[in-house]
mmCIF file with all atom_site columns, C-alpha atoms in Angstrom:
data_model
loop_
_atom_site.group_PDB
_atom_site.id
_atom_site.type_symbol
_atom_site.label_atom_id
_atom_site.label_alt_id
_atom_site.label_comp_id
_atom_site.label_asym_id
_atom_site.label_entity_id
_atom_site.label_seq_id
_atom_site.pdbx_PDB_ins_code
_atom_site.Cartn_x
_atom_site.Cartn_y
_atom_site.Cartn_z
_atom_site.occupancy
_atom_site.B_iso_or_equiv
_atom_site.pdbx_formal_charge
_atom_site.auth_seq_id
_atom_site.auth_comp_id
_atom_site.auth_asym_id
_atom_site.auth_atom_id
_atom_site.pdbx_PDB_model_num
ATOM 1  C CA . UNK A 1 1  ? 0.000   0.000   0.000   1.00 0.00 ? 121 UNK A CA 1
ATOM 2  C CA . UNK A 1 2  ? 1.452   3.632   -0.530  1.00 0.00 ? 122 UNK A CA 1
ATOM 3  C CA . UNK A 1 3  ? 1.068   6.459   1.454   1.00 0.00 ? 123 UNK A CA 1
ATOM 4  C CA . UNK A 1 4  ? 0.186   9.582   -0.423  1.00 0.00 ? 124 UNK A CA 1
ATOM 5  C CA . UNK A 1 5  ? 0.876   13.182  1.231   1.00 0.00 ? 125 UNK A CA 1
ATOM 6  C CA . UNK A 1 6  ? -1.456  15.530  1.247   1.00 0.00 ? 126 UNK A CA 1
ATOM 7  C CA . UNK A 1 7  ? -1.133  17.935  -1.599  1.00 0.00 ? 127 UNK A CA 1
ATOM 8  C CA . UNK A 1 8  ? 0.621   21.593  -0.156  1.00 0.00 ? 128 UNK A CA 1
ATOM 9  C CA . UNK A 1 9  ? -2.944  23.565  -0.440  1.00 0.00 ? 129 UNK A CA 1
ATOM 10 C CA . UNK A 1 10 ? -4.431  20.687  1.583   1.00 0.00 ? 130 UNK A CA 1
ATOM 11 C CA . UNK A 1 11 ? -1.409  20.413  4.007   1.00 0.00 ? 131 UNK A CA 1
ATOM 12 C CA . UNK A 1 12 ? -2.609  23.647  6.418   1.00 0.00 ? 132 UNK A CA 1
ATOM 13 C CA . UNK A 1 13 ? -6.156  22.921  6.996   1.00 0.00 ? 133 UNK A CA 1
ATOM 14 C CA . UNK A 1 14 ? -7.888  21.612  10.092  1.00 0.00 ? 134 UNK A CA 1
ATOM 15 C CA . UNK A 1 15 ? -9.827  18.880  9.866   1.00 0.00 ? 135 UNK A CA 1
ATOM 16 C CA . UNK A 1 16 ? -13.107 20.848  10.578  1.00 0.00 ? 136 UNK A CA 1
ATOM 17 C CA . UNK A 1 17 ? -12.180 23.266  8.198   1.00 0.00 ? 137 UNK A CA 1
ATOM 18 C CA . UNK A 1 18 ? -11.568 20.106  6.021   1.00 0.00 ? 138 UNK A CA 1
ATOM 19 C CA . UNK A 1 19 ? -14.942 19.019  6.750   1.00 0.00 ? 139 UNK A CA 1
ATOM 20 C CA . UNK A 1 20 ? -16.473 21.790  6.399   1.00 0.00 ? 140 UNK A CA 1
ATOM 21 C CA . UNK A 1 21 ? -15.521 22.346  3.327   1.00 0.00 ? 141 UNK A CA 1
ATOM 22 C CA . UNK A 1 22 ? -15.820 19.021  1.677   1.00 0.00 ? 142 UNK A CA 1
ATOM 23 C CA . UNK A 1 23 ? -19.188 19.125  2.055   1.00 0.00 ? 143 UNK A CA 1
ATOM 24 C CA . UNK A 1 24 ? -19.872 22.527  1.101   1.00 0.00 ? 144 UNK A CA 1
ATOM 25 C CA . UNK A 1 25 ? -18.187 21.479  -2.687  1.00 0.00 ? 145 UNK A CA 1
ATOM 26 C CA . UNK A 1 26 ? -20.252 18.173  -2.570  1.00 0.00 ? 146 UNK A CA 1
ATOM 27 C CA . UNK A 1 27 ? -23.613 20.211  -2.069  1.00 0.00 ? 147 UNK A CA 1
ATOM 28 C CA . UNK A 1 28 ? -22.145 22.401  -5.334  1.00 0.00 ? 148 UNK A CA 1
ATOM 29 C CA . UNK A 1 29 ? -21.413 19.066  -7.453  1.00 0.00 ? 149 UNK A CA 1
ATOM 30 C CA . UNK A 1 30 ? -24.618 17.626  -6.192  1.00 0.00 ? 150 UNK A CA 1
ATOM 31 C CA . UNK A 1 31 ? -26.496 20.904  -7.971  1.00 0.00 ? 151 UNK A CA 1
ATOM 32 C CA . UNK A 1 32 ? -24.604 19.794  -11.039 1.00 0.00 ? 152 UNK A CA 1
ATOM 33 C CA . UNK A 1 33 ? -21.259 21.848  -10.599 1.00 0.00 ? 153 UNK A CA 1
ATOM 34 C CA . UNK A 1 34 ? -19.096 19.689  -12.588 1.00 0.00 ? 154 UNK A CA 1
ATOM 35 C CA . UNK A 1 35 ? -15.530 21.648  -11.689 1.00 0.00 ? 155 UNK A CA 1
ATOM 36 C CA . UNK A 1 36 ? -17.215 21.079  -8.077  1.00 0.00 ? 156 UNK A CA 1
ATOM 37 C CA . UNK A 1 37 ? -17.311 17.015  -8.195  1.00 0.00 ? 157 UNK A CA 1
ATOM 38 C CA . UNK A 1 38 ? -12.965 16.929  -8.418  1.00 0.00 ? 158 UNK A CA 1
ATOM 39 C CA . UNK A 1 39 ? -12.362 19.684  -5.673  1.00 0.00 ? 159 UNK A CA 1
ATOM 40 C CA . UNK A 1 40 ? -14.994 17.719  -3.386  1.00 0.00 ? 160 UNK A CA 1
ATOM 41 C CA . UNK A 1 41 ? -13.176 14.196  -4.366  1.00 0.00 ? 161 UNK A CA 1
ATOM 42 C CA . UNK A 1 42 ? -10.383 15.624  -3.390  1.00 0.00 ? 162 UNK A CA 1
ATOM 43 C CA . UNK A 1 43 ? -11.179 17.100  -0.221  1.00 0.00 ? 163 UNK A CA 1
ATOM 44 C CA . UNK A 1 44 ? -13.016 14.035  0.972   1.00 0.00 ? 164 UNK A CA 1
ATOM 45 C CA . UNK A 1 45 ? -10.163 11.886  -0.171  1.00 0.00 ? 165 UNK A CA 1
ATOM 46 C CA . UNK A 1 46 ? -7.537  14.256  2.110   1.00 0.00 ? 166 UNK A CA 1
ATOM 47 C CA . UNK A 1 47 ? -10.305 13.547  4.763   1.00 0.00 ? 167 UNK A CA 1
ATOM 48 C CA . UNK A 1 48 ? -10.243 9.652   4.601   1.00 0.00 ? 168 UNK A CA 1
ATOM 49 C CA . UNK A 1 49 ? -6.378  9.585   4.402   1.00 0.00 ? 169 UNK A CA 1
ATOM 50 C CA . UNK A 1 50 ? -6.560  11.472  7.865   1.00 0.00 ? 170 UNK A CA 1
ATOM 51 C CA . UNK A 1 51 ? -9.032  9.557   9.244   1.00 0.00 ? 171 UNK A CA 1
ATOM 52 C CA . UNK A 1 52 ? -6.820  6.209   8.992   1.00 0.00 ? 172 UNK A CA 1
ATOM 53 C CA . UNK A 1 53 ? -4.243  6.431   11.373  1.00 0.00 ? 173 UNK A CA 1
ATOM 54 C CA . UNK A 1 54 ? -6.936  7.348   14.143  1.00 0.00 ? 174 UNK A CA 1
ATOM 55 C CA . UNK A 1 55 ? -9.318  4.162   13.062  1.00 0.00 ? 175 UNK A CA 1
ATOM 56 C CA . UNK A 1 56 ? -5.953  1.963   12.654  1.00 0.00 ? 176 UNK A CA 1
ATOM 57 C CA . UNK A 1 57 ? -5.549  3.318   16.329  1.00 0.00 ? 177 UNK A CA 1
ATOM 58 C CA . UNK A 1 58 ? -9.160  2.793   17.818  1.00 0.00 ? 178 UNK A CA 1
ATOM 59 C CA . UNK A 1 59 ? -9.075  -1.114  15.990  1.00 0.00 ? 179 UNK A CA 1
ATOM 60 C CA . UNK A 1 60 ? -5.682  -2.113  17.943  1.00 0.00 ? 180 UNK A CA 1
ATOM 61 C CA . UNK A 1 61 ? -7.074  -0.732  21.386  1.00 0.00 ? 181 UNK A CA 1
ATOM 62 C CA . UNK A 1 62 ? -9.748  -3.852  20.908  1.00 0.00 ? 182 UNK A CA 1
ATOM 63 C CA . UNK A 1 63 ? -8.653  -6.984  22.343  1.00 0.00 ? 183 UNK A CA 1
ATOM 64 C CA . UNK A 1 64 ? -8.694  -10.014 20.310  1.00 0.00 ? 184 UNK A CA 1
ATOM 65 C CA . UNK A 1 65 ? -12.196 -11.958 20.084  1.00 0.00 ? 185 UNK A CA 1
ATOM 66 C CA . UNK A 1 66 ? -11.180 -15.716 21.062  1.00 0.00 ? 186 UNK A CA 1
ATOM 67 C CA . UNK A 1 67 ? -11.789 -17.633 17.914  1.00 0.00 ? 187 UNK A CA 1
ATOM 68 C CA . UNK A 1 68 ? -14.925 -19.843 18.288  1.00 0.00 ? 188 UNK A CA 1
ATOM 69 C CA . UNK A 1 69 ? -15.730 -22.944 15.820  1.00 0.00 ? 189 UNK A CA 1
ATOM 70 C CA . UNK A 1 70 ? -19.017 -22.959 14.372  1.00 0.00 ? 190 UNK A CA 1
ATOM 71 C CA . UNK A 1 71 ? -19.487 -26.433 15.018  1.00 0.00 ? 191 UNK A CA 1
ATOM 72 C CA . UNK A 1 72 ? -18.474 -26.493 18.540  1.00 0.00 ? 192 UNK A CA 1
ATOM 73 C CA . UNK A 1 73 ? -21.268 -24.205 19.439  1.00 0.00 ? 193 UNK A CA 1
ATOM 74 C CA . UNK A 1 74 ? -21.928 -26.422 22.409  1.00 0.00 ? 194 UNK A CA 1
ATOM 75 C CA . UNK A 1 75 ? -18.540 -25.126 24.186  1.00 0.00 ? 195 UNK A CA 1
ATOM 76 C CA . UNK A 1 76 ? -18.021 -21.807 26.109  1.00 0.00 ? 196 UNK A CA 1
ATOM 77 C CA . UNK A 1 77 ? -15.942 -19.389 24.554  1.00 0.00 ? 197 UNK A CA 1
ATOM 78 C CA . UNK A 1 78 ? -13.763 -18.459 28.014  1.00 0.00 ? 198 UNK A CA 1
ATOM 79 C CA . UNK A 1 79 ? -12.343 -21.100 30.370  1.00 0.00 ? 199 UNK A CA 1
ATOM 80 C CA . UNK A 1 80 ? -14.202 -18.817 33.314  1.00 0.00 ? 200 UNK A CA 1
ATOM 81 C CA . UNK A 1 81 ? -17.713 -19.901 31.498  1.00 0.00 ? 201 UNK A CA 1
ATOM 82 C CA . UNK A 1 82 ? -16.708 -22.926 31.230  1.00 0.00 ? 202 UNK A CA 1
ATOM 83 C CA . UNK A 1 83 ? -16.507 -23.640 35.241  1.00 0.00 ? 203 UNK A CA 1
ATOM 84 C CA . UNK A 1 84 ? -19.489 -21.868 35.463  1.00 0.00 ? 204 UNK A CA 1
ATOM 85 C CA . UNK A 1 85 ? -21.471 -23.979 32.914  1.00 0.00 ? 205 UNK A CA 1
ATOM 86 C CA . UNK A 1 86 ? -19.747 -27.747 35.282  1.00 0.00 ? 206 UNK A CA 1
ATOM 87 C CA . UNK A 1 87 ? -20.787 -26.235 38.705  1.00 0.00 ? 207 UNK A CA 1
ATOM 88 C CA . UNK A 1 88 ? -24.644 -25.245 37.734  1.00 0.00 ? 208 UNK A CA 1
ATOM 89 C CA . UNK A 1 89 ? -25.575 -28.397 36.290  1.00 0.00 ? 209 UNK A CA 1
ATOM 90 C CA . UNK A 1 90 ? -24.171 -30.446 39.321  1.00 0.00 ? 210 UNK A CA 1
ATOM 91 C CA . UNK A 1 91 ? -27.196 -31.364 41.348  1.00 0.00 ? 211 UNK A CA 1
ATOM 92 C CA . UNK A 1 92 ? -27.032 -30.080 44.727  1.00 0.00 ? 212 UNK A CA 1
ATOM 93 C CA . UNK A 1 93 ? -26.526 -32.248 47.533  1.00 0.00 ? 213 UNK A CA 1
ATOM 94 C CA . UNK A 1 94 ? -29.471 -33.899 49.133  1.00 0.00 ? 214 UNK A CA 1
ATOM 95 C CA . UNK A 1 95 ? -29.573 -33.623 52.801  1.00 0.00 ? 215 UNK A CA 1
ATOM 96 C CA . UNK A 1 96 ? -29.834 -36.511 55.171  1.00 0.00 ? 216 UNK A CA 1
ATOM 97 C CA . UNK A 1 97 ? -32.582 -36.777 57.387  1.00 0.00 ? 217 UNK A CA 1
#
């Protein structure tokens, strides 16, 4: 994959200003503004290529699901549920009289 920089013109502007005006030039290509539809793509493309490192970032603060077979449904996913399953099927004890 390579990393593209962000154009000079681009390079200075805050992300809301980004934002902000992204969308404004997407309203003015949506009205049919055909010089608008490039200068929109590529302010919404400069968007998305900032927008990666921080998702990248959020996705490897998740810890890893434990991978579960779809055929061994009938087993617990965590070794914790899986004591807890074996202890509340065992029958209680009976008391003596």
């Amino acid at each position: 994959m390579t990393t593209h920089r962000a154009p000079p013109a681009l390079a200075h502007i805050d992300d809301t200003e980004l934002e902000r005006l992204a969308a404004a030039w997407r309203a003015q290509a949506l009205r049919g503004n055909r010089e608008a539809f490039g200068i929109a793509h590529a302010l919404e493309v400069e968007q998305r290529r900032r927008q990666r490192p921080r998702q990248m970032a959020a996705l490897a603060q998740d810890p890893p699901r434990p991978v579960r077979r779809w055929w061994q449904f009938w087993r617990p996913s965590s070794p914790d549920a899986e004591r807890e399953t074996m202890t509340a099927h065992r029958a209680p004890p009976q008391a003596r009289e």
